[in-house]
Amino acid sequence: MSLTIGVLKESSPHEHRVALDPEVTKRLVKKGLQILVEASAGEDANFFDNDYESAGAKVVDRNAVIEQSNIVVMIDNPDEQTRSQFKSGQLILGLLNSLTVTDEMTEFAKNKVNVLSFDLLPRTISRAQTMDVLSSQSSVAGYKAAVIASDLYPKYFPMMITAAGTIKPAKVLVLGTGVAGLQAIGTAKRLGAIVSGYDIRPASRGEVESLGATFLTSSVSNGAGSGGYARQLTDEEQEAQHKELAEFIAQNDIVITTAQVPGHKPPLMVTEDSVQNSKPGTVFVDLGASDLGGNVAGSKPFETVVTDNHVTIVGAGDLASRVANSSSQLFAKNVQAVINYVIEDDQIQIDPTDDVLTGLAAVYDGEIINARLRKALDLPELPKPEEPAEDSETKEES
């Protein structure tokens, strides 16, 4: 009997994506997998039940998806009721923010529910690139950040030369030049703005300048961390960063912030003083805004705030969801890559010696196995599994 993949409708009011689109559904069905989709799961992304049925999926209610699926895929964390319905041995796959909801991961381990969480994926391993949800969704968010900024900014983005006079181009500063930041830079450049990028990772200079933007040098010496992220700064480094950024911010009309540290509060990059000293009409778009905090003082997740000095602050941690159709298509391809990776001979195979899977897996067989998650829970390191020994007959034949 073939494995069954279940697709849940997202429960968060701010989430409009769906974990599988009809196109990827069709590909998985061709591989012999059964796909169950919760009714109306894709409607917010303009994927409808008849689209999934045409792709070979069955549209059923939520209880049937959970009850009958070997693998359940989703975007965001399941609510408490949904978690209580998962069964021992099921595999859950999603962008589950495992480092910030460690209690949920402990609950999954207790119930022997297996969990693959995209936020744990080791992004520097080339074999994992097709699974990299954080990159695919950050790219969408960076694009949308520049578009939203241009909409809220009360002037032209490009230089405009008219018979009535010349309008100067907008000046855009992007703080944090990872995937989201680079996409924001590229989009703002295409809209005609003068763009600069700031990052504490020296290696970012070449990427920023290749897009035609100016790279602003940081006083922080080598802020690169593990996994392609910036590291957390010391208190002294943060103070120095705030001073240099205050000067850069005051010279710009648009500031897009993208800095996040998985499992930790986002770093504050724009202080309250910087917001108060900004020119009227300045727009801040904070991609780091979340319940843990944000990059911009005064930002609130899912809200747009206008200050007394006529500065606009967008709490924009949900930008990928605001481009739900395209984001879902990319997310689905990342899900497909993981499913292809873990299914072999119609069985789910989680190889404990595979560094991609041990990075991606939060919980397996009743055990929290991810090293980063165990450290967050203050659990001792697990012994590394030994590579399987070669068969003696195989050695003689070779």
Short mmCIF file of C-alpha atoms in Angstrom, two decimals:
data_model
loop_
_atom_site.label_atom_id
_atom_site.label_comp_id
_atom_site.label_asym_id
_atom_site.label_seq_id
_atom_site.Cartn_x
_atom_site.Cartn_y
_atom_site.Cartn_z
CA MET A 1 0.00 0.00 0.00
CA SER A 2 1.40 3.43 -0.97
CA LEU A 3 2.18 6.16 1.54
CA THR A 4 -0.34 8.94 2.10
CA ILE A 5 0.58 12.63 2.29
CA GLY A 6 -1.89 14.93 4.05
CA VAL A 7 -2.17 18.70 3.52
CA LEU A 8 -3.71 20.80 6.29
CA LYS A 9 -5.42 24.17 6.00
CA GLU A 10 -3.51 26.76 8.01
CA SER A 11 -5.23 27.94 11.19
CA SER A 12 -3.47 31.27 11.75
CA PRO A 13 -5.52 34.28 10.57
CA HIS A 14 -2.34 35.81 9.12
CA GLU A 15 -1.34 32.73 7.12
CA HIS A 16 -2.66 32.46 3.56
CA ARG A 17 -0.20 29.96 2.08
CA VAL A 18 -0.69 26.23 1.62
CA ALA A 19 2.04 23.60 1.92
CA LEU A 20 1.33 21.84 -1.41
CA ASP A 21 0.03 23.39 -4.63
CA PRO A 22 -1.82 21.40 -7.31
CA GLU A 23 1.24 21.17 -9.59
CA VAL A 24 3.45 19.47 -7.00
CA THR A 25 0.45 17.39 -5.95
CA LYS A 26 0.24 16.05 -9.49
CA ARG A 27 3.94 15.12 -9.46
CA LEU A 28 3.65 13.27 -6.17
CA VAL A 29 0.58 11.37 -7.37
CA LYS A 30 2.55 10.27 -10.45
CA LYS A 31 5.16 8.83 -8.06
CA GLY A 32 2.46 6.60 -6.59
CA LEU A 33 1.74 8.60 -3.45
CA GLN A 34 -1.78 9.25 -2.22
CA ILE A 35 -2.55 12.90 -1.44
CA LEU A 36 -5.29 14.03 0.93
CA VAL A 37 -6.07 17.76 1.04
CA GLU A 38 -8.23 19.42 3.67
CA ALA A 39 -11.21 21.16 2.08
CA SER A 40 -10.48 24.80 1.15
CA ALA A 41 -6.82 24.46 2.24
CA GLY A 42 -5.55 26.39 -0.77
CA GLU A 43 -8.33 28.93 -1.29
CA ASP A 44 -6.46 31.89 0.20
CA ALA A 45 -3.66 31.22 -2.30
CA ASN A 46 -6.13 30.84 -5.22
CA PHE A 47 -5.77 27.06 -5.37
CA PHE A 48 -9.22 25.48 -5.21
CA ASP A 49 -10.52 22.05 -4.27
CA ASN A 50 -11.31 21.13 -7.88
CA ASP A 51 -7.70 22.01 -8.83
CA TYR A 52 -6.43 19.43 -6.34
CA GLU A 53 -8.95 16.85 -7.46
CA SER A 54 -7.89 17.37 -11.08
CA ALA A 55 -4.31 16.76 -9.94
CA GLY A 56 -5.32 13.39 -8.47
CA ALA A 57 -5.76 14.30 -4.81
CA LYS A 58 -8.74 13.57 -2.58
CA VAL A 59 -10.35 16.51 -0.80
CA VAL A 60 -11.51 15.48 2.69
CA ASP A 61 -12.15 17.03 6.10
CA ARG A 62 -9.43 17.84 8.63
CA ASN A 63 -9.99 14.77 10.79
CA ALA A 64 -9.64 12.45 7.78
CA VAL A 65 -6.35 14.11 6.74
CA ILE A 66 -4.84 13.58 10.18
CA GLU A 67 -6.27 10.09 10.68
CA GLN A 68 -5.24 8.62 7.33
CA SER A 69 -1.90 10.30 6.52
CA ASN A 70 1.58 8.91 7.06
CA ILE A 71 3.11 12.35 6.45
CA VAL A 72 1.29 15.59 7.32
CA VAL A 73 2.59 18.81 5.73
CA MET A 74 1.82 22.35 6.80
CA ILE A 75 3.27 25.85 6.77
CA ASP A 76 3.02 26.99 10.38
CA ASN A 77 2.76 25.39 13.80
CA PRO A 78 -0.38 23.31 14.40
CA ASP A 79 -2.73 24.44 17.15
CA GLU A 80 -3.15 22.49 20.37
CA GLN A 81 -6.19 20.53 19.19
CA THR A 82 -4.44 19.44 15.99
CA ARG A 83 -1.31 18.39 17.90
CA SER A 84 -3.42 16.19 20.16
CA GLN A 85 -4.74 14.31 17.12
CA PHE A 86 -1.36 13.30 15.68
CA LYS A 87 -0.48 9.64 16.12
CA SER A 88 2.64 7.78 17.12
CA GLY A 89 4.81 7.13 14.08
CA GLN A 90 3.34 9.94 11.95
CA LEU A 91 5.78 12.34 10.30
CA ILE A 92 5.03 16.08 10.53
CA LEU A 93 6.76 18.44 8.10
CA GLY A 94 6.56 22.22 8.23
CA LEU A 95 8.17 25.52 9.13
CA LEU A 96 7.58 24.88 12.81
CA ASN A 97 9.94 27.38 14.52
CA SER A 98 11.10 24.53 16.72
CA LEU A 99 13.73 26.52 18.61
CA THR A 100 11.09 28.92 19.95
CA VAL A 101 8.40 26.32 20.74
CA THR A 102 10.53 23.76 22.52
CA ASP A 103 7.59 22.69 24.70
CA GLU A 104 5.73 21.56 21.56
CA MET A 105 8.76 19.57 20.42
CA THR A 106 8.94 17.90 23.82
CA GLU A 107 5.25 17.02 23.52
CA PHE A 108 5.84 15.47 20.09
CA ALA A 109 8.71 13.40 21.45
CA LYS A 110 6.57 12.16 24.34
CA ASN A 111 3.87 11.07 21.89
CA LYS A 112 6.43 9.58 19.47
CA VAL A 113 5.34 11.87 16.64
CA ASN A 114 8.25 12.41 14.22
CA VAL A 115 8.97 16.02 13.24
CA LEU A 116 10.96 17.59 10.41
CA SER A 117 11.17 21.35 10.90
CA PHE A 118 12.43 23.52 8.04
CA ASP A 119 13.91 26.11 10.40
CA LEU A 120 16.53 23.52 11.44
CA LEU A 121 17.69 22.68 7.90
CA PRO A 122 21.49 22.95 7.51
CA ARG A 123 21.47 25.54 4.72
CA THR A 124 25.20 25.37 3.93
CA ILE A 125 25.02 21.76 2.68
CA SER A 126 24.58 21.74 -1.10
CA ARG A 127 22.30 18.66 -1.02
CA ALA A 128 19.85 20.63 1.12
CA GLN A 129 19.45 23.63 -1.19
CA THR A 130 16.32 22.33 -2.92
CA MET A 131 14.71 21.93 0.53
CA ASP A 132 15.58 25.42 1.76
CA VAL A 133 12.20 26.93 2.65
CA LEU A 134 13.80 29.80 4.55
CA SER A 135 15.53 30.99 1.38
CA SER A 136 12.55 30.54 -0.92
CA GLN A 137 10.19 32.37 1.41
CA SER A 138 12.73 35.07 2.31
CA SER A 139 13.16 35.83 -1.38
CA VAL A 140 9.43 36.52 -1.69
CA ALA A 141 9.43 38.60 1.50
CA GLY A 142 12.33 40.75 0.31
CA TYR A 143 10.58 41.48 -2.97
CA LYS A 144 7.32 42.37 -1.22
CA ALA A 145 9.13 44.60 1.28
CA ALA A 146 10.37 46.90 -1.47
CA VAL A 147 6.96 46.94 -3.16
CA ILE A 148 5.16 47.82 0.09
CA ALA A 149 7.71 50.53 0.84
CA SER A 150 7.20 52.10 -2.58
CA ASP A 151 3.44 52.09 -2.03
CA LEU A 152 3.63 53.77 1.39
CA TYR A 153 6.38 56.26 0.52
CA PRO A 154 4.71 59.60 -0.37
CA LYS A 155 7.11 60.38 -3.22
CA TYR A 156 8.45 58.78 -6.40
CA PHE A 157 10.99 55.99 -6.11
CA PRO A 158 12.87 56.81 -9.34
CA MET A 159 14.20 60.17 -10.45
CA MET A 160 11.53 61.91 -12.50
CA ILE A 161 12.40 64.68 -14.93
CA THR A 162 9.34 66.60 -16.05
CA ALA A 163 8.50 69.99 -17.54
CA ALA A 164 7.43 71.02 -14.06
CA GLY A 165 10.79 70.13 -12.54
CA THR A 166 12.91 67.21 -11.34
CA ILE A 167 12.05 64.86 -8.48
CA LYS A 168 15.03 63.30 -6.73
CA PRO A 169 15.06 59.47 -6.41
CA ALA A 170 14.28 57.80 -3.09
CA LYS A 171 17.19 56.58 -1.01
CA VAL A 172 16.71 53.03 0.30
CA LEU A 173 18.78 51.37 3.03
CA VAL A 174 18.55 47.59 3.53
CA LEU A 175 19.83 46.32 6.88
CA GLY A 176 20.85 42.67 6.62
CA THR A 177 21.77 41.37 3.19
CA GLY A 178 20.88 37.70 3.27
CA VAL A 179 18.38 36.28 0.80
CA ALA A 180 15.58 38.68 1.79
CA GLY A 181 17.87 41.69 1.88
CA LEU A 182 19.39 41.00 -1.53
CA GLN A 183 15.94 40.56 -3.07
CA ALA A 184 14.82 43.83 -1.48
CA ILE A 185 17.91 45.56 -2.88
CA GLY A 186 17.33 44.17 -6.37
CA THR A 187 13.65 45.14 -6.36
CA ALA A 188 14.30 48.66 -5.05
CA LYS A 189 16.97 49.14 -7.74
CA ARG A 190 14.53 48.05 -10.44
CA LEU A 191 12.04 50.58 -9.07
CA GLY A 192 14.66 53.29 -9.61
CA ALA A 193 15.82 54.06 -6.06
CA ILE A 194 19.35 54.76 -4.88
CA VAL A 195 20.10 51.72 -2.72
CA SER A 196 22.66 50.82 -0.08
CA GLY A 197 23.05 47.65 1.96
CA TYR A 198 24.47 47.08 5.44
CA ASP A 199 25.63 43.80 6.94
CA ILE A 200 28.05 42.70 9.64
CA ARG A 201 29.22 39.81 7.47
CA PRO A 202 32.14 41.01 5.30
CA ALA A 203 31.42 38.39 2.63
CA SER A 204 28.18 40.24 1.81
CA ARG A 205 30.00 43.12 0.11
CA GLY A 206 30.41 41.38 -3.24
CA GLU A 207 26.76 40.31 -3.37
CA VAL A 208 25.48 43.79 -2.56
CA GLU A 209 27.77 45.53 -5.05
CA SER A 210 26.90 43.02 -7.79
CA LEU A 211 23.32 44.35 -7.61
CA GLY A 212 24.51 47.92 -8.17
CA ALA A 213 24.05 48.99 -4.55
CA THR A 214 26.54 50.60 -2.18
CA PHE A 215 27.85 48.42 0.65
CA LEU A 216 28.09 50.25 3.97
CA THR A 217 31.02 49.10 6.05
CA SER A 218 30.30 47.96 9.59
CA SER A 219 32.55 48.62 12.57
CA VAL A 220 31.71 45.11 13.82
CA SER A 221 34.59 42.82 12.95
CA ASN A 222 33.35 39.67 11.23
CA GLY A 223 29.80 39.19 12.45
CA ALA A 224 29.34 35.95 10.53
CA GLY A 225 27.87 33.08 12.54
CA SER A 226 27.10 29.44 11.80
CA GLY A 227 24.73 28.17 9.13
CA GLY A 228 25.00 31.28 6.98
CA TYR A 229 23.43 33.57 9.63
CA ALA A 230 24.89 36.57 11.37
CA ARG A 231 25.94 35.86 14.95
CA GLN A 232 24.53 37.54 18.05
CA LEU A 233 26.49 40.67 18.91
CA THR A 234 27.93 41.55 22.28
CA ASP A 235 26.47 44.52 24.18
CA GLU A 236 29.48 46.64 23.20
CA GLU A 237 29.12 45.69 19.53
CA GLN A 238 25.39 46.48 19.60
CA GLU A 239 26.06 49.93 21.04
CA ALA A 240 28.65 50.66 18.34
CA GLN A 241 26.27 49.35 15.67
CA HIS A 242 23.41 51.57 16.85
CA LYS A 243 25.63 54.67 16.62
CA GLU A 244 26.80 53.99 13.07
CA LEU A 245 23.34 52.95 11.91
CA ALA A 246 21.78 56.13 13.31
CA GLU A 247 23.88 58.14 10.85
CA PHE A 248 22.99 55.89 7.89
CA ILE A 249 19.26 55.85 8.75
CA ALA A 250 19.03 59.64 8.96
CA GLN A 251 20.26 59.90 5.36
CA ASN A 252 17.64 57.55 3.89
CA ASP A 253 13.95 57.65 3.02
CA ILE A 254 13.20 53.93 3.19
CA VAL A 255 14.74 51.44 5.63
CA ILE A 256 14.11 47.70 5.21
CA THR A 257 15.34 45.49 8.05
CA THR A 258 15.77 41.72 7.68
CA ALA A 259 17.87 40.57 10.64
CA GLN A 260 16.77 37.41 12.45
CA VAL A 261 18.55 34.96 14.75
CA PRO A 262 16.76 31.57 14.83
CA GLY A 263 15.46 30.78 18.30
CA HIS A 264 16.26 34.22 19.70
CA LYS A 265 14.77 37.69 19.88
CA PRO A 266 15.49 39.61 16.66
CA PRO A 267 18.28 42.18 17.13
CA LEU A 268 17.18 45.79 17.54
CA MET A 269 18.80 47.71 14.69
CA VAL A 270 16.71 50.90 14.62
CA THR A 271 16.43 52.53 18.03
CA GLU A 272 13.63 54.79 19.21
CA ASP A 273 15.97 57.78 18.82
CA SER A 274 16.60 56.83 15.19
CA VAL A 275 12.87 56.64 14.54
CA GLN A 276 12.28 60.01 16.22
CA ASN A 277 15.12 61.63 14.26
CA SER A 278 13.92 60.32 10.90
CA LYS A 279 12.49 62.69 8.30
CA PRO A 280 8.70 62.93 8.00
CA GLY A 281 7.55 60.44 5.38
CA THR A 282 10.28 57.91 6.15
CA VAL A 283 9.12 54.30 5.86
CA PHE A 284 10.50 51.39 7.90
CA VAL A 285 9.63 47.85 6.82
CA ASP A 286 10.57 45.39 9.56
CA LEU A 287 10.81 41.80 8.30
CA GLY A 288 12.02 40.73 11.74
CA ALA A 289 8.79 41.77 13.47
CA SER A 290 7.37 38.94 15.59
CA ASP A 291 5.94 38.18 19.01
CA LEU A 292 9.56 38.04 20.23
CA GLY A 293 10.24 41.62 19.10
CA GLY A 294 11.57 43.25 15.97
CA ASN A 295 14.44 45.13 14.34
CA VAL A 296 12.72 48.51 14.61
CA ALA A 297 11.68 50.16 17.88
CA GLY A 298 7.92 50.48 17.97
CA SER A 299 7.17 47.87 15.30
CA LYS A 300 4.25 45.55 15.94
CA PRO A 301 3.72 42.24 14.11
CA PHE A 302 1.04 42.40 11.40
CA GLU A 303 0.45 46.12 12.03
CA THR A 304 1.38 49.40 10.34
CA VAL A 305 2.10 52.20 12.79
CA VAL A 306 2.39 55.92 11.98
CA THR A 307 4.31 57.90 14.61
CA ASP A 308 3.70 61.45 15.78
CA ASN A 309 6.54 62.64 13.54
CA HIS A 310 4.87 61.05 10.48
CA VAL A 311 7.16 58.03 10.20
CA THR A 312 5.57 54.77 9.03
CA ILE A 313 6.64 51.46 10.60
CA VAL A 314 5.42 48.23 9.01
CA GLY A 315 5.54 45.08 11.15
CA ALA A 316 6.18 42.81 8.20
CA GLY A 317 7.02 39.34 9.47
CA ASP A 318 4.28 37.86 7.27
CA LEU A 319 5.27 39.21 3.85
CA ALA A 320 5.66 35.79 2.21
CA SER A 321 2.06 35.07 3.19
CA ARG A 322 0.95 38.29 1.46
CA VAL A 323 2.21 36.80 -1.84
CA ALA A 324 0.45 33.55 -1.06
CA ASN A 325 0.22 32.01 -4.53
CA SER A 326 3.89 32.32 -5.49
CA SER A 327 5.09 31.55 -1.97
CA SER A 328 3.02 28.38 -1.88
CA GLN A 329 4.41 27.21 -5.20
CA LEU A 330 7.97 27.60 -3.91
CA PHE A 331 7.16 26.07 -0.52
CA ALA A 332 5.55 23.08 -2.23
CA LYS A 333 8.70 22.42 -4.26
CA ASN A 334 10.75 22.47 -1.06
CA VAL A 335 8.29 19.99 0.48
CA GLN A 336 8.55 17.80 -2.62
CA ALA A 337 12.35 17.76 -2.30
CA VAL A 338 12.13 16.58 1.31
CA ILE A 339 9.54 13.92 0.51
CA ASN A 340 11.66 12.59 -2.35
CA TYR A 341 14.65 12.53 0.00
CA VAL A 342 13.03 10.61 2.86
CA ILE A 343 10.91 8.10 0.94
CA GLU A 344 12.64 4.99 -0.39
CA ASP A 345 10.96 1.75 -1.47
CA ASP A 346 7.60 3.10 -0.29
CA GLN A 347 8.99 3.58 3.21
CA ILE A 348 9.96 6.66 5.22
CA GLN A 349 13.70 6.45 5.85
CA ILE A 350 15.36 8.80 8.37
CA ASP A 351 19.05 7.91 8.22
CA PRO A 352 20.72 8.89 11.53
CA THR A 353 24.08 9.22 9.77
CA ASP A 354 22.79 11.68 7.13
CA ASP A 355 23.77 15.22 8.14
CA VAL A 356 20.91 16.75 6.15
CA LEU A 357 18.28 14.66 7.93
CA THR A 358 19.80 14.93 11.40
CA GLY A 359 19.84 18.69 10.87
CA LEU A 360 16.28 18.83 9.58
CA ALA A 361 14.77 16.39 12.09
CA ALA A 362 13.63 17.80 15.41
CA VAL A 363 12.08 14.61 16.81
CA TYR A 364 12.43 11.01 15.70
CA ASP A 365 11.27 7.78 17.34
CA GLY A 366 10.40 9.46 20.64
CA GLU A 367 13.72 11.30 20.93
CA ILE A 368 14.69 14.92 20.35
CA ILE A 369 17.63 14.30 18.03
CA ASN A 370 18.53 17.74 16.69
CA ALA A 371 21.71 19.08 18.32
CA ARG A 372 20.59 22.73 18.27
CA LEU A 373 17.22 21.86 19.77
CA ARG A 374 18.79 19.69 22.46
CA LYS A 375 21.10 22.57 23.37
CA ALA A 376 18.10 24.93 23.62
CA LEU A 377 16.44 22.42 25.97
CA ASP A 378 19.67 21.98 27.95
CA LEU A 379 19.80 18.29 27.08
CA PRO A 380 23.10 16.39 26.79
CA GLU A 381 24.47 15.68 23.33
CA LEU A 382 23.48 12.37 21.79
CA PRO A 383 26.29 9.99 20.86
CA LYS A 384 27.00 10.07 17.15
CA PRO A 385 25.70 6.96 15.36
CA GLU A 386 28.34 4.78 13.78
CA GLU A 387 28.46 4.34 10.02
CA PRO A 388 27.24 0.84 9.05
CA ALA A 389 30.14 -1.57 8.63
CA GLU A 390 30.74 -3.00 5.17
CA ASP A 391 29.70 -6.60 4.61
CA SER A 392 32.72 -8.94 4.58
CA GLU A 393 31.59 -10.52 1.32
CA THR A 394 31.30 -7.11 -0.29
CA LYS A 395 34.86 -6.30 0.77
CA GLU A 396 36.16 -9.53 -0.80
CA GLU A 397 34.28 -8.86 -4.06
CA SER A 398 35.66 -5.32 -4.29
#
